[in-house]
């Protein structure tokens, strides 16, 4: 038996060493002993980071839904697979057993087929956190369609860009969504997006808020009516291990979003294995990850990883402060949550409120608490560890990315001693290294550099949809033969890693990755704007907030700045979504540039962060005088 569940530190080191020395045996044994394959693989791994090309379990055949659903029916058919907690605490929670999940996924899969979707087709999913969201992912996987979930906070423009990029044939949405005290007209956003998406043939609409929506004849259909007529049996499409399972868009530092492509076999093995170990998962646990399925955390650690382990996974529709700041803890008490996984921005927001919101509830069911999405600062770490974990549920700070598919660096609870703000050690199979700017590996301890990975792991994204060259340029060109993460990290004296943040033009705001270029592109569409530059600056709840420097055209001069600020944020909301709104906007007569015309964001970032004492040498700039102006007019 392979050591699927690591229980002591010595065992971790032993397993880790094996995973590095004999990666193929290691991942071969895990895949063999814990999953259902319709055909065995011919080769565990073939790879070439230069091309780049990575294949895991080549030749193997499987369907991931057989692993996530069917195989649990015999032993755990009546166990709750998905526990849905609605936005409104007075609405009853819904327990969906594995048996019921099987039926609902199959019905949905049959509806997809009846509506012209088959293997390899792309289906865009734009839904709130309701059971239909998880079920629609699985229904696509059941028939081999490729799902592309777009977070239901993105705007119509952002949605249509993503639909067109991967040429989705169908969109699955709902009439609207509940978010705290608000309702959001999702169908209206979809209608607007679909004005410029010729590839979309049909739209399935789930009912959630019972609003009056416009249903376009010949294109839109109510989902429930179709499900009611569909059979609860749908044979799984047998897929190759390397067939795409899904596309998920992530922001890049330049231009349009990158459609990261994840494939089937390796993704399944890695998310299941890491779920088991990072959350110390046991059979009767009730696991809750507060992320939205619109992000990778929800894909891997609400849907696929937990279900592949036969777990009970909670889906929460609401927000942490509705009806009050105690909601998370009320849910922990109510469902006796054993593992709780959230983002630092949520922790910081909750830590600002009265402690009574936490102390009112019994959190004694918890045994592991987790963090993901951005560096967790020391204060938030301690607040979480003391008040939620009560100093006896290990806090796992998990570092990973949309591109990595699964958790890469993390303590293993009850195994790896934790240190505040450290993601600690690589999981088995992960070979991190630190590089300097010249391309040399930084060896030793107590050093910092750019975080790279030396060797493939099973859930690495295989390409960017429709743009393999960009995949190569972004991840495999900075350093020869290495995957470059875009993050900086330091390694301490015991070899623990601490992530220091992005080293590129991606800014993480409230846990959402935002590229500066798409925001600048949106602002520059304003008729009065000549040019703009976005940088991040520290914010005590969001982690980072956005600071925009904007220069106006002649036509914009003399216009009221407060009105312009509103209009600029409105344009950003339309192009990307409210998450990308700027906290501060400063109008300036110019932006500092190098002699080759490149905007010096480094200087702008320092000014935004009030670090004007060490701006470095600005004499080589094209327009050094502008720096002084910016400093003097900053509010
Ligand atoms: C950041 C989220 C510090 C990092 C799963 C990474 C983190 C980016 C952590 C990916 C962490 C994620 N500590 N930073 N524990 N987890 N990050 O694609 O900069 O939404 O590159 O995936 O978030 O964000 P993404």
XYZ file of C-alpha atoms in Angstrom, residues 59-553:
495
model
C -3.306 5.740 -22.381
C -5.516 5.420 -19.290
C -9.273 5.688 -19.612
C -11.728 6.853 -16.994
C -14.619 9.082 -16.162
C -14.048 11.376 -13.202
C -17.727 11.248 -12.182
C -17.502 7.475 -11.723
C -14.770 8.235 -9.202
C -16.627 11.134 -7.591
C -20.087 9.553 -7.501
C -20.765 6.030 -8.793
C -18.155 4.215 -6.787
C -19.505 5.607 -3.512
C -23.060 4.420 -4.163
C -22.632 0.909 -2.907
C -21.006 1.781 0.404
C -22.149 5.362 0.961
C -25.232 5.892 -1.164
C -27.211 7.543 1.616
C -24.371 9.670 2.898
C -24.636 13.417 2.227
C -22.419 14.369 -0.686
C -23.385 18.041 -0.959
C -24.765 19.998 1.963
C -26.282 23.204 0.657
C -26.591 26.105 3.103
C -28.742 28.884 1.613
C -28.145 32.621 1.800
C -31.152 33.042 4.080
C -30.531 31.303 7.422
C -34.286 30.680 7.736
C -34.375 28.608 4.569
C -33.706 24.932 5.252
C -30.344 23.463 4.353
C -30.471 20.782 1.672
C -28.727 17.436 2.082
C -27.998 15.796 -1.245
C -26.982 12.173 -0.802
C -24.580 10.404 -3.138
C -27.571 8.484 -4.537
C -29.452 11.684 -5.232
C -26.365 13.343 -6.656
C -25.995 10.409 -9.028
C -29.547 10.854 -10.247
C -29.397 14.611 -10.560
C -26.058 14.601 -12.371
C -27.314 11.974 -14.800
C -30.524 13.874 -15.462
C -28.557 17.027 -16.100
C -26.132 15.132 -18.339
C -29.059 13.828 -20.389
C -30.429 17.372 -20.722
C -27.057 18.528 -22.017
C -27.023 15.725 -24.580
C -30.608 16.400 -25.642
C -29.609 19.977 -26.252
C -26.794 19.180 -28.608
C -23.817 19.017 -26.244
C -21.329 16.226 -26.749
C -17.786 15.279 -25.847
C -15.310 18.108 -26.314
C -17.941 20.867 -26.563
C -17.449 23.842 -24.259
C -20.206 24.823 -21.858
C -20.085 28.112 -19.987
C -21.491 28.023 -16.455
C -22.496 31.336 -14.881
C -24.338 30.412 -11.710
C -24.506 31.416 -8.065
C -23.496 28.989 -5.320
C -26.552 26.749 -5.581
C -26.488 22.953 -5.991
C -27.076 23.261 -9.753
C -23.597 24.767 -10.006
C -21.770 21.711 -8.679
C -24.183 19.417 -10.510
C -23.625 21.179 -13.837
C -19.849 20.724 -13.589
C -20.317 17.027 -12.934
C -22.934 16.706 -15.694
C -20.458 18.137 -18.199
C -17.769 15.773 -16.952
C -20.211 12.864 -17.202
C -20.539 13.334 -20.973
C -17.028 14.629 -21.632
C -18.051 18.225 -22.279
C -15.528 20.830 -21.131
C -16.898 23.190 -18.516
C -15.833 26.789 -18.283
C -17.174 28.334 -15.098
C -17.224 32.116 -14.980
C -17.551 33.617 -11.492
C -21.026 35.160 -11.265
C -19.594 38.499 -10.125
C -18.027 39.202 -13.508
C -19.658 41.743 -15.796
C -21.383 41.086 -19.131
C -18.291 42.185 -21.055
C -15.992 39.914 -19.046
C -18.462 37.056 -19.514
C -18.723 37.462 -23.281
C -14.926 37.655 -23.669
C -14.617 34.328 -21.872
C -17.486 32.709 -23.787
C -16.009 33.755 -27.127
C -12.444 32.805 -26.270
C -13.355 29.148 -25.827
C -16.368 29.221 -28.186
C -18.909 27.882 -25.741
C -22.003 26.391 -27.345
C -24.181 26.676 -24.294
C -24.547 28.876 -21.228
C -26.017 27.624 -17.962
C -27.268 30.376 -15.664
C -30.083 31.279 -13.270
C -32.749 33.940 -13.149
C -30.737 35.678 -10.472
C -28.841 35.230 -7.250
C -29.108 36.103 -3.585
C -26.127 37.793 -1.992
C -26.793 38.862 1.552
C -29.667 41.335 1.468
C -29.258 41.934 -2.265
C -30.459 40.112 -5.346
C -28.522 40.159 -8.583
C -30.049 39.908 -12.035
C -27.786 37.257 -13.524
C -30.025 36.507 -16.489
C -29.969 40.179 -17.468
C -26.166 40.108 -17.435
C -26.173 36.951 -19.571
C -28.604 38.515 -22.053
C -26.304 41.485 -22.439
C -23.234 39.276 -22.815
C -24.920 37.128 -25.456
C -25.467 40.113 -27.730
C -21.883 39.560 -28.853
C -21.410 35.790 -28.644
C -22.352 34.151 -31.944
C -21.090 30.739 -30.754
C -23.829 30.290 -28.131
C -26.745 28.179 -29.344
C -28.688 27.597 -26.165
C -29.143 28.802 -22.612
C -30.435 26.771 -19.667
C -31.893 28.811 -16.830
C -32.216 27.593 -13.248
C -34.827 29.249 -11.082
C -33.527 30.695 -7.862
C -35.028 34.083 -7.069
C -38.290 33.706 -9.005
C -37.844 36.990 -10.826
C -39.427 37.863 -14.126
C -36.777 37.319 -16.709
C -36.785 37.600 -20.419
C -36.644 34.161 -22.098
C -35.505 34.314 -25.689
C -37.554 32.033 -27.897
C -35.511 29.264 -29.482
C -32.503 29.967 -27.271
C -33.494 29.969 -23.589
C -35.155 27.152 -21.637
C -36.049 26.626 -17.992
C -33.761 23.959 -16.604
C -36.173 22.319 -14.187
C -38.755 21.452 -16.847
C -36.064 19.656 -18.831
C -34.649 17.855 -15.795
C -38.086 16.600 -14.808
C -38.391 14.765 -18.099
C -34.850 13.387 -18.168
C -33.757 9.860 -17.276
C -31.722 9.353 -14.096
C -29.371 7.027 -15.929
C -26.644 8.310 -18.206
C -23.686 6.112 -19.059
C -20.410 7.920 -18.418
C -18.400 8.930 -21.466
C -15.095 7.134 -21.248
C -12.337 9.723 -21.435
C -8.604 9.620 -21.990
C -6.623 10.677 -18.937
C -5.334 13.639 -20.926
C -8.713 14.779 -22.304
C -9.571 18.281 -21.065
C -11.882 18.354 -18.058
C -12.317 22.106 -17.799
C -11.135 25.558 -18.705
C -10.881 28.208 -16.008
C -9.870 31.766 -16.755
C -7.312 33.602 -14.683
C -5.982 37.129 -15.020
C -2.634 37.636 -16.619
C -0.324 40.582 -16.267
C -1.116 41.553 -19.840
C -4.108 41.507 -22.130
C -6.940 39.076 -22.117
C -7.592 36.428 -19.471
C -5.842 33.096 -19.792
C -8.059 30.033 -20.193
C -6.130 27.483 -18.176
C -6.835 23.957 -19.391
C -6.934 21.122 -16.868
C -7.112 17.502 -17.944
C -8.819 14.546 -16.338
C -6.656 11.810 -14.817
C -3.825 13.715 -13.162
C -6.143 16.432 -11.889
C -8.372 13.847 -10.248
C -5.510 11.986 -8.571
C -3.800 15.114 -7.300
C -6.851 16.939 -5.959
C -8.073 13.793 -4.200
C -4.673 13.018 -2.682
C -4.061 16.560 -1.474
C -7.599 16.910 -0.103
C -7.108 13.802 1.994
C -3.790 14.932 3.437
C -4.099 18.697 3.754
C -7.459 18.444 5.495
C -6.766 15.231 7.383
C -10.013 13.963 5.936
C -11.838 11.091 7.714
C -15.028 9.355 6.806
C -17.553 11.175 9.001
C -16.185 14.665 8.540
C -18.259 17.602 7.339
C -15.926 19.734 5.283
C -16.577 23.347 4.354
C -14.660 25.521 1.932
C -16.142 29.026 1.695
C -14.763 29.771 -1.777
C -17.000 30.199 -4.802
C -16.944 27.409 -7.393
C -16.212 30.189 -9.881
C -12.581 30.003 -8.730
C -10.111 27.126 -8.781
C -10.415 26.620 -5.015
C -14.067 25.726 -5.501
C -13.372 23.412 -8.441
C -10.663 21.443 -6.667
C -11.703 21.643 -3.014
C -15.484 21.967 -3.031
C -16.267 19.667 -5.933
C -13.652 17.264 -7.252
C -11.231 16.619 -4.362
C -13.875 16.078 -1.656
C -16.246 14.028 -3.831
C -13.399 11.805 -5.055
C -12.910 10.946 -1.362
C -16.615 10.312 -0.760
C -16.740 13.311 1.567
C -19.579 15.588 2.641
C -18.843 18.992 1.142
C -20.711 22.144 2.129
C -21.797 24.730 -0.440
C -22.653 28.108 1.052
C -24.665 30.526 -1.032
C -24.290 33.622 1.148
C -21.733 36.056 2.478
C -19.867 36.246 5.813
C -21.740 39.316 7.106
C -25.361 38.410 6.437
C -27.495 38.523 8.467
C -24.537 39.426 10.713
C -20.829 38.814 11.185
C -21.505 35.570 13.039
C -22.832 33.711 9.994
C -19.753 31.577 9.322
C -19.580 30.429 12.927
C -23.300 29.816 13.119
C -22.904 27.450 10.163
C -19.891 25.738 11.754
C -21.957 25.055 14.875
C -25.116 24.063 13.003
C -23.488 21.502 10.709
C -20.670 20.512 13.089
C -18.069 21.447 10.522
C -14.789 19.570 10.949
C -12.636 21.365 8.356
C -13.042 25.026 7.536
C -11.174 26.574 4.597
C -11.356 30.276 3.802
C -9.408 33.312 2.559
C -7.317 35.835 4.535
C -9.502 38.718 3.339
C -12.541 37.137 5.011
C -10.568 36.588 8.180
C -9.381 40.195 8.262
C -12.921 41.468 7.741
C -14.266 39.273 10.551
C -11.378 40.100 12.886
C -12.423 43.765 12.815
C -15.786 42.948 14.346
C -16.742 42.176 17.914
C -15.335 38.868 19.115
C -18.731 37.995 20.472
C -19.754 37.067 16.908
C -17.349 34.126 17.191
C -17.624 33.352 20.877
C -21.382 32.917 20.734
C -20.982 29.676 18.824
C -19.653 26.263 19.615
C -16.744 25.637 17.271
C -15.512 22.511 19.029
C -16.249 20.309 16.010
C -13.386 21.935 14.078
C -10.167 19.984 13.687
C -8.439 21.728 10.787
C -8.681 25.336 9.622
C -7.218 26.508 6.333
C -6.274 29.635 4.450
C -5.790 30.238 0.726
C -5.561 32.909 -1.939
C -2.980 35.408 -0.739
C -0.371 35.735 1.953
C -1.958 35.661 5.404
C -0.484 38.402 7.569
C 0.682 37.606 11.065
C -2.151 39.401 12.841
C -4.838 37.609 10.842
C -3.029 34.293 11.319
C -3.086 34.688 15.093
C -6.671 35.893 15.214
C -7.764 32.859 13.170
C -5.614 30.437 15.110
C -6.646 31.776 18.537
C -10.337 32.511 18.084
C -11.438 29.973 15.499
C -8.897 27.176 15.852
C -8.719 27.798 19.634
C -5.022 26.981 19.298
C -5.757 23.296 18.900
C -6.970 22.956 15.310
C -3.913 23.229 13.096
C -4.001 26.161 10.668
C -2.953 25.109 7.178
C -1.750 28.005 5.046
C -2.061 26.494 1.577
C -0.185 28.021 -1.345
C -1.218 27.171 -4.884
C -2.641 28.665 -8.089
C -5.290 28.207 -10.771
C -2.439 26.875 -12.898
C -1.294 24.288 -10.356
C -4.778 22.762 -10.021
C -4.128 21.675 -6.452
C -2.361 22.671 -3.234
C 1.437 22.745 -3.591
C 2.883 24.056 -0.333
C 1.095 23.431 2.936
C 1.524 22.030 6.376
C -0.043 18.615 6.830
C -2.185 19.013 9.941
C -1.072 17.096 13.041
C 2.152 16.325 11.131
C 3.980 19.528 10.117
C 4.621 22.070 12.899
C 3.203 25.412 11.749
C 4.781 28.867 11.886
C 2.581 31.949 11.379
C 2.557 33.188 7.746
C 4.524 30.198 6.443
C 3.046 27.800 3.906
C 5.840 25.558 5.228
C 6.782 22.520 3.124
C 6.054 21.145 -0.332
C 3.519 18.366 -0.568
C 4.786 15.046 -1.923
C 5.589 15.311 -5.612
C 6.222 19.063 -5.511
C 9.810 20.215 -6.087
C 10.082 23.956 -5.427
C 13.190 26.083 -5.910
C 14.109 29.752 -5.663
C 15.728 31.610 -8.527
C 17.476 34.939 -8.775
C 16.804 37.482 -11.506
C 19.797 36.319 -13.492
C 18.528 32.772 -13.754
C 20.626 31.102 -11.067
C 19.164 28.835 -8.468
C 19.482 30.205 -4.936
C 20.549 27.317 -2.755
C 20.629 27.143 0.999
C 18.509 28.495 3.786
C 17.376 31.939 4.873
C 17.209 33.150 1.276
C 14.578 34.673 -0.941
C 13.892 34.643 -4.651
C 11.384 33.817 -7.311
C 9.466 30.651 -6.714
C 9.717 28.007 -9.444
C 8.895 24.308 -9.650
C 11.400 21.858 -11.085
C 9.315 18.863 -11.921
C 5.745 18.232 -13.092
C 2.992 17.228 -10.676
C -0.206 15.546 -11.888
C -2.555 18.553 -11.843
C -0.433 21.159 -13.596
C -2.468 22.999 -16.273
C -1.479 21.628 -19.685
C -1.959 24.700 -21.832
C -3.821 27.974 -22.292
C -6.903 27.408 -24.418
C -6.098 28.386 -27.995
C -2.707 29.879 -27.148
C -0.012 27.359 -26.339
C 2.675 29.929 -27.110
C 1.383 32.177 -24.341
C 1.471 29.213 -21.959
C 5.102 28.683 -22.857
C 5.984 32.377 -22.635
C 4.247 32.932 -19.314
C 5.326 29.888 -17.339
C 8.296 28.223 -19.020
C 10.375 30.989 -20.559
C 11.588 32.975 -17.547
C 13.845 30.105 -16.480
C 15.013 27.162 -18.516
C 13.359 23.892 -17.637
C 11.375 25.349 -14.752
C 7.752 26.280 -14.179
C 7.702 29.920 -13.010
C 4.927 30.746 -10.552
C 5.022 34.558 -10.702
C 5.408 34.646 -6.906
C 8.289 35.617 -4.693
C 9.117 33.476 -1.668
C 11.656 33.052 1.069
C 13.003 29.843 2.552
C 13.930 29.892 6.222
C 16.508 28.003 8.246
C 14.449 24.819 8.465
C 13.512 24.896 4.789
C 10.017 26.299 5.269
C 8.633 28.523 2.526
C 6.895 31.822 3.024
C 5.214 33.446 0.034
C 5.973 37.147 -0.180
C 3.593 38.032 -3.025
C 3.403 38.485 -6.785
C 6.464 39.652 -8.654
C 4.512 40.497 -11.821
C 1.688 42.894 -12.645
C -0.998 40.812 -11.008
C -2.500 42.352 -7.869
C -4.518 40.264 -5.425
C -7.467 42.243 -4.087
C -9.683 40.461 -1.555
C -8.242 37.200 -2.828
C -9.114 37.943 -6.476
C -6.267 38.080 -8.959
C -6.476 41.185 -11.067
C -4.151 41.987 -13.946
C -3.302 45.663 -14.236
C -3.481 45.723 -18.044
C -7.178 44.866 -18.450
C -8.113 47.506 -15.872
C -5.979 50.116 -17.602
C -7.511 49.139 -20.943
C -10.976 49.691 -19.483
C -10.073 53.106 -18.023
C -8.471 54.211 -21.263
C -11.817 53.734 -22.990
C -13.128 56.750 -21.113
C -13.261 59.575 -23.677
C -11.507 62.021 -21.359
C -8.641 59.689 -20.416
C -5.292 59.760 -22.203
C -3.402 57.197 -20.191
C -3.480 55.317 -16.912
C -1.407 53.097 -14.645
C -2.643 50.872 -11.854
C -0.658 49.744 -8.835
C -1.517 48.033 -5.565
C -1.191 49.465 -2.068
C -1.778 47.772 1.295
C -5.329 47.647 2.631
C -6.181 46.226 6.020
C -9.126 44.091 4.880
C -8.608 43.518 1.161
C -4.886 42.835 1.478
C -4.255 45.121 -1.465
C -6.369 47.883 -2.927
C -5.990 49.510 -6.329
C -4.485 52.926 -6.897
C -4.927 54.478 -10.330
C -2.860 57.270 -11.851
C -4.761 58.865 -14.691
C -3.768 61.511 -17.197
C -6.487 63.352 -19.050
C -6.791 64.434 -22.643
